[in-house]
Coordinates of N, CA and C in Angstrom, one line a residue:
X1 N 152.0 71.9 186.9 CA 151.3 70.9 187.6 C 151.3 71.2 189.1
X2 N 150.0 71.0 190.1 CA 149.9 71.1 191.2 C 150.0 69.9 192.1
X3 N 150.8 69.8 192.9 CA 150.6 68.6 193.7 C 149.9 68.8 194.8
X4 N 148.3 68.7 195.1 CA 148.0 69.0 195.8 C 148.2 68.5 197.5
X5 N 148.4 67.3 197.5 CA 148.6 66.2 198.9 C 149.6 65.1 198.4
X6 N 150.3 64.9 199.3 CA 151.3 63.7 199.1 C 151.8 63.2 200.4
X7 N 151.9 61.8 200.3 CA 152.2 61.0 201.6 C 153.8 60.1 201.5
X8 N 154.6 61.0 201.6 CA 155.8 60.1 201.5 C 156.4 60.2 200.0
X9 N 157.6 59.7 200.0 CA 158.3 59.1 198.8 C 157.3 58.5 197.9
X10 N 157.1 59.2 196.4 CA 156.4 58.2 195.8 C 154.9 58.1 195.8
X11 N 154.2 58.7 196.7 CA 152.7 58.7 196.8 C 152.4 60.0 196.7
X12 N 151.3 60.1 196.1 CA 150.2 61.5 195.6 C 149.1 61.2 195.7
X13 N 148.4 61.8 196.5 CA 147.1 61.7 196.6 C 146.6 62.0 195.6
X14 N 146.3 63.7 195.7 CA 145.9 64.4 194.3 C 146.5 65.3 193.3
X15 N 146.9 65.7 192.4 CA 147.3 66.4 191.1 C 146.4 66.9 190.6
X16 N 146.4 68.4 190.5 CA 145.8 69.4 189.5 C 146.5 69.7 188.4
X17 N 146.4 69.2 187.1 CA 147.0 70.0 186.2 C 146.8 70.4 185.2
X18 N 146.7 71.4 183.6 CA 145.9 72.2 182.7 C 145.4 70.9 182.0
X19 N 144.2 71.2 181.0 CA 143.2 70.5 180.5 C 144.1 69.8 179.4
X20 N 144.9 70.4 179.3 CA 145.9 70.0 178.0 C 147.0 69.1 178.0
X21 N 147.2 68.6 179.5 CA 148.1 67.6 180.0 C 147.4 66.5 180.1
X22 N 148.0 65.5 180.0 CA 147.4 64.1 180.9 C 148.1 64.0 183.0
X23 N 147.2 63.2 183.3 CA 147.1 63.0 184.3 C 149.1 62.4 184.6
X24 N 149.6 62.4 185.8 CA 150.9 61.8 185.3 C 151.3 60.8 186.0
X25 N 151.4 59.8 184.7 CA 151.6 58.0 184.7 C 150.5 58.1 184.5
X26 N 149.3 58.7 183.4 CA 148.2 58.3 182.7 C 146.9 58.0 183.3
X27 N 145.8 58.2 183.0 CA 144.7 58.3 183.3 C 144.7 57.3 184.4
X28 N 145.2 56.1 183.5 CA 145.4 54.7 184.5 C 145.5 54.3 185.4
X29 N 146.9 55.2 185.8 CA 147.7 55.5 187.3 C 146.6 56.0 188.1
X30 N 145.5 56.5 188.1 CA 144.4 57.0 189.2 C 143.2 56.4 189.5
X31 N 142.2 56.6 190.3 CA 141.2 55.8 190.5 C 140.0 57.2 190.1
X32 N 140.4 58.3 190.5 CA 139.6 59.0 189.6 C 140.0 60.0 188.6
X33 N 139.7 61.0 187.8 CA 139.7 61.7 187.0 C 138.8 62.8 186.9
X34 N 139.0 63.8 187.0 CA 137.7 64.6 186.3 C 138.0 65.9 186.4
X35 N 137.2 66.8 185.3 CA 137.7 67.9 185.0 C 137.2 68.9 185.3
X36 N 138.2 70.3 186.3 CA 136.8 71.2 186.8 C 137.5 73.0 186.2
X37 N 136.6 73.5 185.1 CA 136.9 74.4 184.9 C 138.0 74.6 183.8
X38 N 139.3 75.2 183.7 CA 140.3 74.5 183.3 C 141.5 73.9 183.7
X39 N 141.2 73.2 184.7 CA 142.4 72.4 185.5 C 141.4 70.5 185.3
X40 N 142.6 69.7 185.3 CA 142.1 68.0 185.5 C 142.5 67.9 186.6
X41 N 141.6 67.3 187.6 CA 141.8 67.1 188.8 C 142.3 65.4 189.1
X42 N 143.2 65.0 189.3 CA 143.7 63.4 189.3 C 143.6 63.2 190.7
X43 N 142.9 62.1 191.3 CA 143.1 62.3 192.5 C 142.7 60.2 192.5
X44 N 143.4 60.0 194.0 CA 143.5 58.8 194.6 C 144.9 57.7 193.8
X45 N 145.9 58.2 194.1 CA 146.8 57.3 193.2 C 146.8 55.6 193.2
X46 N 146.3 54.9 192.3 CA 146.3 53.7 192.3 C 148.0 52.9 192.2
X47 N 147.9 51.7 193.2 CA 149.3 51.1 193.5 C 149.4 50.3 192.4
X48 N 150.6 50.0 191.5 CA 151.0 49.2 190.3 C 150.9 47.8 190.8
X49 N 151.3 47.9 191.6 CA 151.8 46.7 192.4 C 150.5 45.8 192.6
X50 N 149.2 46.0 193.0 CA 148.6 45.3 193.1 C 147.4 45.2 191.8
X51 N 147.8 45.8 191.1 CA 147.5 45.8 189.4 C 147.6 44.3 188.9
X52 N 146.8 44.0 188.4 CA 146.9 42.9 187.6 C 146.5 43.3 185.9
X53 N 146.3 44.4 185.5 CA 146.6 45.5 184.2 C 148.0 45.3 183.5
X54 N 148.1 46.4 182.8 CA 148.9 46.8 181.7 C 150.2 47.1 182.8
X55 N 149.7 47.8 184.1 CA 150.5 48.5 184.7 C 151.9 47.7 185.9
X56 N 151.0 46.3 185.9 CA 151.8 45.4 186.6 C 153.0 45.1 186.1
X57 N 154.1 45.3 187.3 CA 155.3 45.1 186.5 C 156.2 43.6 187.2
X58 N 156.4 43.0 186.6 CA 156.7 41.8 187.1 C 158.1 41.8 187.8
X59 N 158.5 41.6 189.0 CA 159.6 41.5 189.5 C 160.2 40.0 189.7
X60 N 161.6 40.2 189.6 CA 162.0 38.8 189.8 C 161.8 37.8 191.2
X61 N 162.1 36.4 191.4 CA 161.5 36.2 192.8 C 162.2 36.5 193.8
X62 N 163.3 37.1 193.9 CA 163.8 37.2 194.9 C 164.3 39.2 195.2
X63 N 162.5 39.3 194.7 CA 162.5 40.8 194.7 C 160.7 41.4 195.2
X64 N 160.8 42.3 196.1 CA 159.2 42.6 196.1 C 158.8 43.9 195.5
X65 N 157.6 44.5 195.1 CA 157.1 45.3 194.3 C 156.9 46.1 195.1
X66 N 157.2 47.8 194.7 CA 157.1 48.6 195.6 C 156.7 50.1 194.8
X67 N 155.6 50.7 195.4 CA 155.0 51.8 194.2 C 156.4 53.2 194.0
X68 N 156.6 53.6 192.6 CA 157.8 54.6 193.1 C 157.1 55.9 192.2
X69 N 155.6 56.3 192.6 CA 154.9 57.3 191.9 C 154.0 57.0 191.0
X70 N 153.2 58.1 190.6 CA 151.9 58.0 189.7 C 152.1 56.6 188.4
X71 N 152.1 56.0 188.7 CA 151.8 54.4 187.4 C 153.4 53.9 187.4
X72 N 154.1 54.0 188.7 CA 155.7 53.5 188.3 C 155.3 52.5 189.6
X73 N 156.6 51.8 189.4 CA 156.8 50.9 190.1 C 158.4 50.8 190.4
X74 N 158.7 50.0 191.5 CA 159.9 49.2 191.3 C 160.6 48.1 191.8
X75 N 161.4 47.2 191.9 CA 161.7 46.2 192.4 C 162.9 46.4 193.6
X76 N 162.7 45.8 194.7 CA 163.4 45.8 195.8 C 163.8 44.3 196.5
X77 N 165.2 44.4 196.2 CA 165.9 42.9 196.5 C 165.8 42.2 197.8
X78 N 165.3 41.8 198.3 CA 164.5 41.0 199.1 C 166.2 40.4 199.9
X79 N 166.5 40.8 201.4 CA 167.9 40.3 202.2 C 168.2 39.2 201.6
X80 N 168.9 38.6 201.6 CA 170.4 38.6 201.3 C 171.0 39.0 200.0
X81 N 169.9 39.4 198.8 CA 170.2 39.2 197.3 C 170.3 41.1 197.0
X82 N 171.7 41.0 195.9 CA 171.8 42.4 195.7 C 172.1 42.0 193.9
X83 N 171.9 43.3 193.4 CA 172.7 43.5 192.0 C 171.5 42.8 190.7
X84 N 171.9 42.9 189.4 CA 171.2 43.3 188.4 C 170.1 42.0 188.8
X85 N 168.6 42.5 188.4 CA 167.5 41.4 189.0 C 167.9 40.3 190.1
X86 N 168.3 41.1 191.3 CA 168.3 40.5 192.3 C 169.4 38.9 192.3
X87 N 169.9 39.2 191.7 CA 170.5 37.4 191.3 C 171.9 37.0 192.0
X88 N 172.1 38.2 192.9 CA 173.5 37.8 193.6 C 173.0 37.8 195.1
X89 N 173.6 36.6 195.7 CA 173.4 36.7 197.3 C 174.5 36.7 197.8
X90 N 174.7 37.1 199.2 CA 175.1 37.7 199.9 C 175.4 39.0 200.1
X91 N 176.6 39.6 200.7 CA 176.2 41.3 200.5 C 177.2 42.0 200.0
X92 N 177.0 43.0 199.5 CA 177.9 43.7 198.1 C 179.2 43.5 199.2
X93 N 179.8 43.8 198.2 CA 181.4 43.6 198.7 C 181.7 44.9 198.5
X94 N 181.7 46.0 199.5 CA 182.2 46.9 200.1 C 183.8 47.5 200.0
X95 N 184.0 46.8 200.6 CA 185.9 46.5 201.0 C 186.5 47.0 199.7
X96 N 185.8 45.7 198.9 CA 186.4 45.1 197.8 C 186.6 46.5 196.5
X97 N 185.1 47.1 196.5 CA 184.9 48.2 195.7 C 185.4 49.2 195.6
X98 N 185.4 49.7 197.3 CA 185.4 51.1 197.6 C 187.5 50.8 197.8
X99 N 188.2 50.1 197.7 CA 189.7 49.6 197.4 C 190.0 49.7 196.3
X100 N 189.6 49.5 195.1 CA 190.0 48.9 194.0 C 189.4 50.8 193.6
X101 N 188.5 51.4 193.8 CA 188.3 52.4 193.6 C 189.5 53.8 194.2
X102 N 189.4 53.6 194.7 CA 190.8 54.4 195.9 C 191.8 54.2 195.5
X103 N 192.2 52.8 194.9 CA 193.4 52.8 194.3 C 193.6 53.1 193.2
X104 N 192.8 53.1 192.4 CA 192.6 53.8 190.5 C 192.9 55.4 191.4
X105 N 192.0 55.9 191.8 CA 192.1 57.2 192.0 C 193.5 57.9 192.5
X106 N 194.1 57.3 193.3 CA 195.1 57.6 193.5 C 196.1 57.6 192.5
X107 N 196.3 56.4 191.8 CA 197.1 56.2 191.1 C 197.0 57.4 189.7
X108 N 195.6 57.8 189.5 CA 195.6 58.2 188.3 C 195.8 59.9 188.9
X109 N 195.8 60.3 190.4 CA 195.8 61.6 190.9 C 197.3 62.0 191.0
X110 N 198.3 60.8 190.9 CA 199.9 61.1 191.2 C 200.1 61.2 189.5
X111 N 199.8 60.1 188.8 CA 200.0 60.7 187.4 C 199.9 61.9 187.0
X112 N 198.5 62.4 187.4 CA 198.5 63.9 186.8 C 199.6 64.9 187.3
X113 N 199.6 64.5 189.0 CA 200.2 65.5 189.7 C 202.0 65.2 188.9
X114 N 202.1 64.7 188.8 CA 203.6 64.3 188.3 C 203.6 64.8 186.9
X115 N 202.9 64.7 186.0 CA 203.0 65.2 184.7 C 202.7 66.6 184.8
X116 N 201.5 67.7 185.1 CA 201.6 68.3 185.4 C 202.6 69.1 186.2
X117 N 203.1 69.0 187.2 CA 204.0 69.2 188.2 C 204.9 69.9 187.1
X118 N 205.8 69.2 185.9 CA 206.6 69.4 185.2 C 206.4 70.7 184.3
X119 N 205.0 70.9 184.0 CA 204.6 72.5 182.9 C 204.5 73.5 184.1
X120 N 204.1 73.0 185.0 CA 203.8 74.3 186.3 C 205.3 75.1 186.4
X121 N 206.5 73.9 186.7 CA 208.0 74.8 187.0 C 208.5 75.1 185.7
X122 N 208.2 75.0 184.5 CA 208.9 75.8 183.5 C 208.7 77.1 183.2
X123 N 209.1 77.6 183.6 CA 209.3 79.3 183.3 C 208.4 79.8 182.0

């Protein structure tokens, strides 16, 4: 597959690719199509987001729609709300995570180092 132009994260202008492929994210995903020689030429990528098609994908409300490539989409949690369909507000708890992470690790890095430590000095 050829990508022939692309504008940022997520956008393609146009795609060249063999007669024997589909366009990618589907014919759908484009505003044109057409075939020259033996390559399919896909060009103008249509936004999901403003789809009211198959391709619309519904986000929760405290999330906006945002294109993430040829016929994808995705949801982006709109400030203050984070976590699975946007349903927690305020902001991740940080502190809390990257702590409770650090301390597993540690803890499980002296175990090893201590149990190991023991087969290393046996002769």
């Amino acid at each position: 597959m050829g990508v022939l132009g692309a504008g940022g994260p997520g956008t393609v202008f146009r795609s060249a690719v063999p007669l024997s492929l589909e366009c990618p994210g589907g014919s759908s995903a484009w505003e044109q199509v057409t075939t020259h020689g033996s390559s399919r030429l896909c060009q103008g990528q249509r936004n999901p987001c403003n789809s009211s098609g198959e391709l619309a994908q519904l986000c929760p409300e405290n999330a906006l729609c945002a294109p993430d490539g040829p016929g994808l989409s995705q949801c982006l949690c709109s400030s203050p709300f984070h976590g699975y369909k946007c349903l927690r507000e305020g902001a991740f708890p940080v502190l809390l995570f990257c702590g409770i992470l650090g301390a597993v690790t540690a803890a499980l890095s002296l175990l090893l180092w201590s149990t190991q430590r023991q087969k290393a000095k046996a002769p």
